[in-house]
């Protein structure tokens, strides 16, 4: 077999296959009830309406849709996105907007633009695994900040002191990465006060904020809180916030389509960075989604998704209450939106080990350790409630409760 390893770049050597993604393969066997993936419920995909929109594209602009496009994105789609954002109170122009191949590409573009080897990104403990992978692939590191016990954002005192210490140690910090709406993995949602405090921190330090908002529209309980991007825009408007959006959770992830909103000078740089990756985002899909958005049906799909996920989240929370051992050192989040909840178990339980036991009982989750850049906490796990059916939620949580009880019994009676 050919050996390529001596040719790999230093950056390539920093790209680690995630153990979590490896474990995910185990969880994909057909007879396993999996709470591990992050998949939307397939029954929310409006297949027939999307087919009709695709037909309109072929019928009216087939050759254009099959041609190269501009890196910035299809004008028709950008107009629809500007309207979509305006409906939510966010005012942007085409200069503030770049269409991307979903937010994962945006995470890579931002990392590519800002990070030298050894640089730091401030991010939550825990945070989204795919963002960690993007940062690692540029040989950069993460300064991890814990959340408050109220789960309403970063512990700002720790942020201030970690930042000061990092500067004293000569560390170069390039940006702050946050997912304020229903974070993956935890489901945490930042309060308005914490969003404002982070923005003030950004103004004071000059650090850009990368606000990743794939779940923003999937709020199924309570009132929406303005994004940090919007707070800046309606306030001092310093343009330090980069906001990422995607069709993955509001329509269908297979479209691989998203958008970046940012200051026009940054968008111009992102365009150049993106050109080396793929020249332009898939033109057919852009026209197809623009056509679909013109039908005005996206809003009702989002409404339907919210209702479905609210019901499933409630089933999962109720099932956890019924089946998990009742102890002070076992608790879980009760998210008001998004796709995930986060379970914390007694400190002596390592959820990576627990997963192997769970798989024996044919239920799966994601062990929490993978959502930390370093010094992981081992006693938490992520559960997805959007994909499993109601019956699977009931039976899967029942099995999980048994596995956790067995781990506690084994610890207490060694
Ligand atoms: C926080 C966060 N950001 C980005 C992504 C990537 O999404 P996509 O590339 O499908 O837009 C995900 C996917 O689960 C996510 O949870």
CSV table of C-alpha atoms and ligand atoms in Angstrom, one decimal:
chain,number,residue,atom,x,y,z
A,1,UNK,CA,0.0,0.0,0.0
A,2,UNK,CA,1.3,3.5,-0.8
A,3,UNK,CA,2.4,5.5,2.2
A,4,UNK,CA,1.5,9.2,1.8
A,5,UNK,CA,2.1,10.2,5.4
A,6,UNK,CA,5.5,11.7,4.8
A,7,UNK,CA,3.9,14.2,2.4
A,8,UNK,CA,1.2,15.4,4.7
A,9,UNK,CA,1.3,19.1,5.7
A,10,UNK,CA,1.6,20.1,9.3
A,11,UNK,CA,-2.1,21.2,9.1
A,12,UNK,CA,-3.1,17.8,7.7
A,13,UNK,CA,-1.3,16.1,10.6
A,14,UNK,CA,-3.4,18.2,13.0
A,15,UNK,CA,-6.6,16.9,11.5
A,16,UNK,CA,-7.8,14.2,13.7
A,17,UNK,CA,-10.5,11.8,12.8
A,18,UNK,CA,-13.0,12.5,15.5
A,19,UNK,CA,-13.4,9.6,17.9
A,20,UNK,CA,-17.0,10.7,18.3
A,21,UNK,CA,-17.7,10.4,14.6
A,22,UNK,CA,-16.0,7.0,14.7
A,23,UNK,CA,-18.3,5.9,17.6
A,24,UNK,CA,-21.3,7.3,15.6
A,25,UNK,CA,-20.7,4.5,13.1
A,26,UNK,CA,-21.5,2.0,15.8
A,27,UNK,CA,-24.7,3.7,16.5
A,28,UNK,CA,-26.0,3.5,13.0
A,29,UNK,CA,-26.9,-0.2,13.0
A,30,UNK,CA,-30.5,-0.5,12.0
A,31,UNK,CA,-31.7,-2.2,15.2
A,32,UNK,CA,-30.3,0.5,17.4
A,33,UNK,CA,-32.5,3.3,18.7
A,34,UNK,CA,-30.2,6.2,18.1
A,35,UNK,CA,-30.3,9.6,19.8
A,36,UNK,CA,-26.8,10.1,18.5
A,37,UNK,CA,-27.1,11.8,15.1
A,38,UNK,CA,-28.1,15.4,14.5
A,39,UNK,CA,-30.6,14.7,11.7
A,40,UNK,CA,-33.8,16.7,11.2
A,41,UNK,CA,-37.0,14.6,11.1
A,42,UNK,CA,-37.4,13.5,7.4
A,43,UNK,CA,-41.1,14.1,7.5
A,44,UNK,CA,-40.6,17.8,7.6
A,45,UNK,CA,-38.9,17.9,4.2
A,46,UNK,CA,-41.5,19.3,1.7
A,47,UNK,CA,-40.5,16.9,-1.1
A,48,UNK,CA,-43.4,17.6,-3.5
A,49,UNK,CA,-43.1,21.4,-3.2
A,50,UNK,CA,-39.3,21.1,-3.7
A,51,UNK,CA,-39.9,18.9,-6.8
A,52,UNK,CA,-42.2,21.6,-8.2
A,53,UNK,CA,-39.7,24.3,-7.6
A,54,UNK,CA,-37.0,22.3,-9.3
A,55,UNK,CA,-39.2,21.8,-12.3
A,56,UNK,CA,-39.8,25.6,-12.5
A,57,UNK,CA,-36.0,26.1,-12.6
A,58,UNK,CA,-35.5,23.5,-15.4
A,59,UNK,CA,-38.5,24.9,-17.3
A,60,UNK,CA,-37.6,28.6,-17.1
A,61,UNK,CA,-33.8,28.9,-16.6
A,62,UNK,CA,-32.3,25.4,-17.1
A,63,UNK,CA,-29.2,26.5,-18.9
A,64,UNK,CA,-28.4,29.3,-16.5
A,65,UNK,CA,-28.9,26.8,-13.6
A,66,UNK,CA,-26.3,24.5,-15.1
A,67,UNK,CA,-23.7,27.2,-15.7
A,68,UNK,CA,-21.0,28.5,-13.4
A,69,UNK,CA,-22.2,31.4,-11.1
A,70,UNK,CA,-20.6,34.2,-9.2
A,71,UNK,CA,-18.8,33.4,-5.9
A,72,UNK,CA,-21.0,35.9,-4.0
A,73,UNK,CA,-24.1,33.9,-4.9
A,74,UNK,CA,-27.2,33.9,-7.2
A,75,UNK,CA,-28.9,37.3,-7.2
A,76,UNK,CA,-32.3,35.7,-7.0
A,77,UNK,CA,-31.5,33.7,-3.9
A,78,UNK,CA,-29.7,36.7,-2.3
A,79,UNK,CA,-32.9,38.8,-2.8
A,80,UNK,CA,-35.0,36.1,-1.1
A,81,UNK,CA,-32.5,35.8,1.8
A,82,UNK,CA,-32.6,39.6,2.3
A,83,UNK,CA,-36.4,39.4,2.6
A,84,UNK,CA,-36.2,36.4,4.9
A,85,UNK,CA,-33.8,38.3,7.2
A,86,UNK,CA,-35.9,41.5,7.0
A,87,UNK,CA,-38.9,39.5,8.3
A,88,UNK,CA,-36.9,38.8,11.4
A,89,UNK,CA,-35.8,42.4,11.8
A,90,UNK,CA,-32.4,42.1,10.3
A,91,UNK,CA,-31.5,44.6,7.6
A,92,UNK,CA,-28.8,43.5,5.1
A,93,UNK,CA,-27.8,44.4,1.6
A,94,UNK,CA,-26.1,42.2,-1.0
A,95,UNK,CA,-22.7,43.6,0.2
A,96,UNK,CA,-23.3,42.0,3.6
A,97,UNK,CA,-24.2,38.6,2.3
A,98,UNK,CA,-22.3,35.6,0.9
A,99,UNK,CA,-24.0,32.4,-0.1
A,100,UNK,CA,-22.0,29.3,1.1
A,101,UNK,CA,-22.2,25.5,0.8
A,102,UNK,CA,-23.9,25.5,4.3
A,103,UNK,CA,-22.5,26.7,7.5
A,104,UNK,CA,-19.8,24.1,7.8
A,105,UNK,CA,-18.1,25.7,4.8
A,106,UNK,CA,-18.5,29.1,6.5
A,107,UNK,CA,-16.7,27.8,9.6
A,108,UNK,CA,-13.8,26.7,7.5
A,109,UNK,CA,-13.7,30.0,5.5
A,110,UNK,CA,-13.6,32.0,8.7
A,111,UNK,CA,-10.9,29.8,10.2
A,112,UNK,CA,-8.9,30.0,7.0
A,113,UNK,CA,-9.1,33.7,6.9
A,114,UNK,CA,-8.2,34.4,10.5
A,115,UNK,CA,-6.0,31.6,11.9
A,116,UNK,CA,-2.3,31.1,11.9
A,117,UNK,CA,-0.9,27.9,13.5
A,118,UNK,CA,-0.9,28.4,17.3
A,119,UNK,CA,-3.6,31.1,17.3
A,120,UNK,CA,-6.5,30.9,19.6
A,121,UNK,CA,-10.3,31.0,19.3
A,122,UNK,CA,-12.5,31.7,22.3
A,123,UNK,CA,-15.3,29.1,22.4
A,124,UNK,CA,-17.7,27.4,24.9
A,125,UNK,CA,-17.1,24.4,27.0
A,126,UNK,CA,-18.7,22.4,25.4
A,127,UNK,CA,-19.1,23.6,21.8
A,128,UNK,CA,-19.9,22.3,18.3
A,129,UNK,CA,-17.6,19.5,17.2
A,130,UNK,CA,-17.5,20.6,13.6
A,131,UNK,CA,-16.2,24.1,14.6
A,132,UNK,CA,-13.5,22.4,16.7
A,133,UNK,CA,-12.5,20.4,13.6
A,134,UNK,CA,-12.3,23.5,11.4
A,135,UNK,CA,-10.1,25.3,14.0
A,136,UNK,CA,-7.8,22.3,14.5
A,137,UNK,CA,-7.3,21.9,10.7
A,138,UNK,CA,-5.6,25.3,10.7
A,139,UNK,CA,-3.4,24.2,13.7
A,140,UNK,CA,-5.1,26.7,15.9
A,141,UNK,CA,-6.3,26.1,19.5
A,142,UNK,CA,-9.3,26.9,21.7
A,143,UNK,CA,-9.5,29.0,24.8
A,144,UNK,CA,-12.5,27.2,26.4
A,145,UNK,CA,-15.0,29.2,28.5
A,146,UNK,CA,-17.5,27.5,30.8
A,147,UNK,CA,-21.2,28.5,30.9
A,148,UNK,CA,-22.9,29.8,34.0
A,149,UNK,CA,-24.9,27.4,36.1
A,150,UNK,CA,-28.0,29.3,34.8
A,151,UNK,CA,-27.0,28.1,31.4
A,152,UNK,CA,-27.6,31.5,29.9
A,153,UNK,CA,-24.2,32.2,28.3
A,154,UNK,CA,-20.5,32.4,29.2
A,155,UNK,CA,-19.3,32.9,32.7
A,156,UNK,CA,-18.2,36.5,31.9
A,157,UNK,CA,-15.8,36.7,34.9
A,158,UNK,CA,-14.0,33.6,33.6
A,159,UNK,CA,-13.9,35.1,30.1
A,160,UNK,CA,-12.3,38.3,31.4
A,161,UNK,CA,-9.7,36.5,33.5
A,162,UNK,CA,-8.9,33.9,30.9
A,163,UNK,CA,-8.5,36.6,28.3
A,164,UNK,CA,-6.2,38.6,30.5
A,165,UNK,CA,-4.1,35.6,31.3
A,166,UNK,CA,-3.9,34.6,27.7
A,167,UNK,CA,-2.7,38.0,26.7
A,168,UNK,CA,-0.1,38.0,29.4
A,169,UNK,CA,1.1,34.6,28.2
A,170,UNK,CA,1.5,36.1,24.7
A,171,UNK,CA,-1.3,34.1,23.1
A,172,UNK,CA,-2.9,35.5,20.0
A,173,UNK,CA,-6.6,35.3,20.1
A,174,UNK,CA,-8.4,35.9,16.8
A,175,UNK,CA,-12.1,35.6,17.4
A,176,UNK,CA,-14.9,34.4,19.6
A,177,UNK,CA,-17.1,31.5,18.5
A,178,UNK,CA,-20.6,31.1,19.9
A,179,UNK,CA,-24.0,29.4,19.2
A,180,UNK,CA,-26.3,31.6,21.2
A,181,UNK,CA,-29.6,29.9,20.1
A,182,UNK,CA,-30.0,26.4,21.4
A,183,UNK,CA,-26.4,25.4,21.2
A,184,UNK,CA,-25.2,22.1,19.8
A,185,UNK,CA,-24.6,20.1,21.9
A,186,UNK,CA,-26.2,21.5,25.0
A,187,UNK,CA,-29.4,23.2,23.9
A,188,UNK,CA,-28.3,26.3,26.0
A,189,UNK,CA,-29.8,29.6,24.9
A,190,UNK,CA,-28.1,32.9,25.7
A,191,UNK,CA,-30.1,35.6,27.6
A,192,UNK,CA,-30.3,39.1,26.1
A,193,UNK,CA,-28.0,40.4,28.9
A,194,UNK,CA,-25.3,37.8,28.2
A,195,UNK,CA,-25.5,38.6,24.4
A,196,UNK,CA,-25.1,42.3,25.2
A,197,UNK,CA,-22.2,41.6,27.6
A,198,UNK,CA,-20.4,39.5,25.0
A,199,UNK,CA,-20.9,42.3,22.4
A,200,UNK,CA,-19.4,44.8,24.9
A,201,UNK,CA,-16.5,42.5,25.5
A,202,UNK,CA,-16.0,42.4,21.7
A,203,UNK,CA,-16.1,46.2,21.4
A,204,UNK,CA,-13.7,46.5,24.3
A,205,UNK,CA,-11.2,44.0,23.0
A,206,UNK,CA,-11.8,44.5,19.2
A,207,UNK,CA,-12.3,40.7,18.8
A,208,UNK,CA,-14.8,39.6,16.1
A,209,UNK,CA,-17.7,37.4,17.2
A,210,UNK,CA,-18.5,34.4,15.0
A,211,UNK,CA,-22.2,33.8,15.8
A,212,UNK,CA,-23.4,30.5,14.4
A,213,UNK,CA,-27.2,30.3,14.2
A,214,UNK,CA,-28.4,27.1,12.6
A,215,UNK,CA,-31.1,26.6,15.2
A,216,UNK,CA,-32.2,30.2,15.6
A,217,UNK,CA,-35.5,29.8,13.8
A,218,UNK,CA,-36.3,26.5,15.6
A,219,UNK,CA,-37.5,28.1,18.8
A,220,UNK,CA,-40.6,26.2,19.9
A,221,UNK,CA,-41.1,27.6,23.4
A,222,UNK,CA,-40.9,31.3,24.5
A,223,UNK,CA,-40.0,34.5,22.7
A,224,UNK,CA,-37.1,34.9,20.3
A,225,UNK,CA,-34.1,36.9,21.6
A,226,UNK,CA,-32.3,39.2,19.1
A,227,UNK,CA,-29.2,37.7,17.6
A,228,UNK,CA,-25.9,39.4,18.6
A,229,UNK,CA,-25.6,40.5,15.0
A,230,UNK,CA,-29.0,42.3,15.3
A,231,UNK,CA,-28.1,43.8,18.6
A,232,UNK,CA,-24.9,45.3,17.1
A,233,UNK,CA,-26.8,46.4,14.0
A,234,UNK,CA,-29.5,48.2,16.0
A,235,UNK,CA,-27.0,49.6,18.4
A,236,UNK,CA,-23.4,50.8,18.0
A,237,UNK,CA,-23.2,49.0,14.6
A,238,UNK,CA,-19.5,48.4,14.8
A,239,UNK,CA,-19.8,45.5,12.4
A,240,UNK,CA,-17.7,43.1,14.5
A,241,UNK,CA,-20.2,40.2,14.3
A,242,UNK,CA,-20.2,37.5,11.6
A,243,UNK,CA,-23.5,35.6,11.6
A,244,UNK,CA,-23.9,32.2,10.0
A,245,UNK,CA,-27.2,30.8,8.8
A,246,UNK,CA,-28.2,27.6,7.0
A,247,UNK,CA,-31.1,25.8,5.3
A,248,UNK,CA,-30.0,22.6,7.0
A,249,UNK,CA,-32.4,22.8,10.0
A,250,UNK,CA,-35.1,25.1,8.6
A,251,UNK,CA,-35.6,23.1,5.3
A,252,UNK,CA,-33.3,20.2,4.5
A,253,UNK,CA,-29.5,19.6,5.1
A,254,UNK,CA,-29.1,17.7,1.8
A,255,UNK,CA,-29.3,21.1,0.1
A,256,UNK,CA,-25.9,22.1,1.6
A,257,UNK,CA,-26.8,25.7,1.4
A,258,UNK,CA,-26.3,28.6,3.8
A,259,UNK,CA,-25.3,32.2,4.1
A,260,UNK,CA,-22.9,34.5,5.9
A,261,UNK,CA,-23.9,38.0,7.0
A,262,UNK,CA,-21.0,40.3,7.9
A,263,UNK,CA,-19.4,43.7,7.3
A,264,UNK,CA,-18.9,44.2,3.5
A,265,UNK,CA,-15.0,44.4,3.9
A,266,UNK,CA,-15.0,40.9,5.4
A,267,UNK,CA,-17.4,39.5,2.8
A,268,UNK,CA,-15.0,40.6,0.1
A,269,UNK,CA,-12.2,38.7,1.9
A,270,UNK,CA,-14.5,35.6,2.4
A,271,UNK,CA,-15.2,35.6,-1.3
A,272,UNK,CA,-11.5,35.3,-2.2
A,273,UNK,CA,-11.1,32.5,0.5
A,274,UNK,CA,-14.1,30.7,-0.9
A,275,UNK,CA,-12.9,30.9,-4.5
A,276,UNK,CA,-10.0,28.6,-3.8
A,277,UNK,CA,-12.5,26.1,-2.3
A,278,UNK,CA,-15.2,25.7,-4.8
A,279,UNK,CA,-15.4,28.8,-7.1
A,280,UNK,CA,-19.1,29.2,-6.3
A,281,UNK,CA,-21.9,27.4,-4.5
A,282,UNK,CA,-24.0,24.9,-6.4
A,283,UNK,CA,-25.9,27.2,-8.9
A,284,UNK,CA,-28.8,24.9,-9.5
A,285,UNK,CA,-29.5,24.5,-5.8
A,286,UNK,CA,-29.4,28.3,-5.3
A,287,UNK,CA,-31.9,28.9,-8.0
A,288,UNK,CA,-34.0,26.0,-6.8
A,289,UNK,CA,-34.1,27.3,-3.2
A,290,UNK,CA,-34.9,30.8,-4.5
A,291,UNK,CA,-37.8,29.5,-6.5
A,292,UNK,CA,-39.0,27.6,-3.4
A,293,UNK,CA,-38.7,30.6,-1.2
A,294,UNK,CA,-40.8,32.6,-3.7
A,295,UNK,CA,-43.7,30.3,-3.1
A,296,UNK,CA,-43.8,31.6,0.5
A,297,UNK,CA,-44.0,28.1,1.9
A,298,UNK,CA,-40.8,28.1,3.8
A,299,UNK,CA,-42.4,29.9,6.8
A,300,UNK,CA,-45.0,27.1,7.1
A,301,UNK,CA,-42.4,24.4,6.9
A,302,UNK,CA,-40.5,26.2,9.8
A,303,UNK,CA,-43.8,26.4,11.7
A,304,UNK,CA,-44.5,22.7,11.2
A,305,UNK,CA,-40.9,21.8,12.3
A,306,UNK,CA,-41.3,23.8,15.5
A,307,UNK,CA,-44.5,22.1,16.4
A,308,UNK,CA,-43.0,18.6,15.7
A,309,UNK,CA,-39.9,19.2,17.6
A,310,UNK,CA,-41.7,20.8,20.5
A,311,UNK,CA,-43.8,17.6,20.8
A,312,UNK,CA,-40.7,15.3,20.6
A,313,UNK,CA,-38.7,17.4,23.0
A,314,UNK,CA,-41.5,17.2,25.5
A,315,UNK,CA,-41.8,13.4,25.1
A,316,UNK,CA,-38.0,13.1,25.7
A,317,UNK,CA,-38.0,15.3,28.8
A,318,UNK,CA,-41.1,13.4,30.2
A,319,UNK,CA,-39.4,10.1,29.5
A,320,UNK,CA,-36.2,11.2,31.2
A,321,UNK,CA,-38.2,12.2,34.2
A,322,UNK,CA,-39.9,8.8,34.3
A,323,UNK,CA,-36.9,6.5,33.6
A,324,UNK,CA,-33.7,8.2,34.8
A,325,UNK,CA,-32.6,7.4,38.4
A,326,UNK,CA,-33.8,10.3,40.6
A,327,UNK,CA,-30.7,11.9,42.1
A,328,UNK,CA,-29.2,15.4,42.5
A,329,UNK,CA,-26.2,14.5,40.4
A,330,UNK,CA,-28.3,13.6,37.4
A,331,UNK,CA,-29.9,16.3,35.4
A,332,UNK,CA,-30.7,17.4,31.8
A,333,UNK,CA,-31.4,20.6,29.9
A,334,UNK,CA,-35.0,21.4,28.9
A,335,UNK,CA,-34.3,23.4,25.7
A,336,UNK,CA,-36.7,25.8,24.2
A,337,UNK,CA,-35.6,25.1,20.7
A,338,UNK,CA,-33.1,23.3,18.5
A,339,UNK,CA,-32.5,19.5,18.2
A,340,UNK,CA,-30.6,18.5,21.3
A,341,UNK,CA,-30.6,18.1,25.0
A,342,UNK,CA,-27.7,17.6,27.3
A,343,UNK,CA,-27.6,15.1,30.2
A,344,UNK,CA,-25.2,15.3,33.1
A,345,UNK,CA,-24.5,12.1,35.1
A,346,UNK,CA,-22.6,11.5,38.3
A,347,UNK,CA,-18.9,12.5,38.0
A,348,UNK,CA,-17.7,8.9,38.2
A,349,UNK,CA,-19.6,7.9,35.0
A,350,UNK,CA,-17.6,8.1,31.8
A,351,UNK,CA,-20.2,8.4,29.1
A,352,UNK,CA,-17.8,6.9,26.4
A,353,UNK,CA,-17.7,3.7,28.4
A,354,UNK,CA,-21.4,4.0,29.1
A,355,UNK,CA,-22.1,4.2,25.4
A,356,UNK,CA,-20.6,0.7,24.9
A,357,UNK,CA,-23.1,-0.6,27.5
A,358,UNK,CA,-25.9,1.3,25.9
A,359,UNK,CA,-25.1,-0.2,22.5
A,360,UNK,CA,-25.5,-3.6,24.0
A,361,UNK,CA,-29.0,-2.6,25.0
A,362,UNK,CA,-29.5,-1.1,21.5
A,363,UNK,CA,-29.7,2.5,22.4
A,364,UNK,CA,-27.1,5.2,21.5
A,365,UNK,CA,-26.2,8.8,22.3
A,366,UNK,CA,-23.1,11.0,21.8
A,367,UNK,CA,-20.6,11.0,24.6
A,368,UNK,CA,-20.0,14.6,25.7
A,369,UNK,CA,-16.2,14.5,25.8
A,370,UNK,CA,-15.9,15.2,22.0
A,371,UNK,CA,-17.4,18.6,22.4
A,372,UNK,CA,-14.4,19.9,24.4
A,373,UNK,CA,-11.2,21.1,22.7
A,374,UNK,CA,-9.2,20.0,25.8
A,375,UNK,CA,-9.7,18.8,29.3
A,376,UNK,CA,-13.0,17.2,28.5
A,377,UNK,CA,-15.7,16.5,31.0
A,378,UNK,CA,-16.5,12.8,30.8
A,379,UNK,CA,-19.9,12.6,32.5
A,380,UNK,CA,-22.2,14.2,30.0
A,381,UNK,CA,-24.0,13.1,26.9
A,382,UNK,CA,-25.9,14.6,24.0
A,383,UNK,CA,-29.3,13.4,22.9
A,384,UNK,CA,-31.1,14.2,19.7
A,385,UNK,CA,-34.9,14.4,19.8
A,386,UNK,CA,-35.7,15.5,16.2
A,387,UNK,CA,-35.0,12.3,14.4
A,388,UNK,CA,-36.3,9.4,16.5
A,389,UNK,CA,-40.0,8.5,16.5
A,390,UNK,CA,-42.2,9.0,19.5
A,391,UNK,CA,-42.1,5.2,20.2
A,392,UNK,CA,-38.3,5.2,19.9
A,393,UNK,CA,-38.0,8.1,22.3
A,394,UNK,CA,-40.1,6.3,24.9
A,395,UNK,CA,-38.3,2.9,24.5
A,396,UNK,CA,-34.8,4.4,24.0
A,397,UNK,CA,-35.0,6.5,27.1
A,398,UNK,CA,-36.3,3.5,29.1
A,399,UNK,CA,-33.2,1.5,28.0
A,400,UNK,CA,-30.9,4.4,28.8
A,401,UNK,CA,-32.4,4.7,32.3
A,402,UNK,CA,-31.5,1.0,32.9
A,403,UNK,CA,-28.0,1.5,31.6
A,404,UNK,CA,-27.4,4.5,33.9
A,405,UNK,CA,-28.9,2.7,36.9
A,406,UNK,CA,-26.6,-0.3,36.2
A,407,UNK,CA,-23.5,2.0,36.1
A,408,UNK,CA,-24.5,3.6,39.4
A,409,UNK,CA,-25.2,0.2,41.0
A,410,UNK,CA,-21.8,-1.1,39.8
A,411,UNK,CA,-20.1,1.9,41.3
A,412,UNK,CA,-21.9,1.7,44.6
A,413,UNK,CA,-21.4,-2.1,44.9
A,414,UNK,CA,-17.9,-2.7,43.4
B,1,LIG,C1,-23.7,24.7,15.6
B,1,LIG,C2,-23.6,24.1,14.2
B,1,LIG,N1,-22.9,24.8,13.2
B,1,LIG,C3,-22.8,24.3,12.0
B,1,LIG,C4,-23.4,23.1,11.6
B,1,LIG,C5,-23.2,22.6,10.2
B,1,LIG,O1,-24.4,22.8,9.5
B,1,LIG,P1,-24.5,22.8,8.0
B,1,LIG,O2,-23.2,22.7,7.4
B,1,LIG,O3,-25.4,21.7,7.6
B,1,LIG,O4,-25.2,24.1,7.7
B,1,LIG,C6,-24.1,22.4,12.6
B,1,LIG,C7,-24.6,21.0,12.2
B,1,LIG,O5,-25.2,20.3,13.0
B,1,LIG,C8,-24.2,22.9,13.9
B,1,LIG,O6,-24.8,22.2,14.9
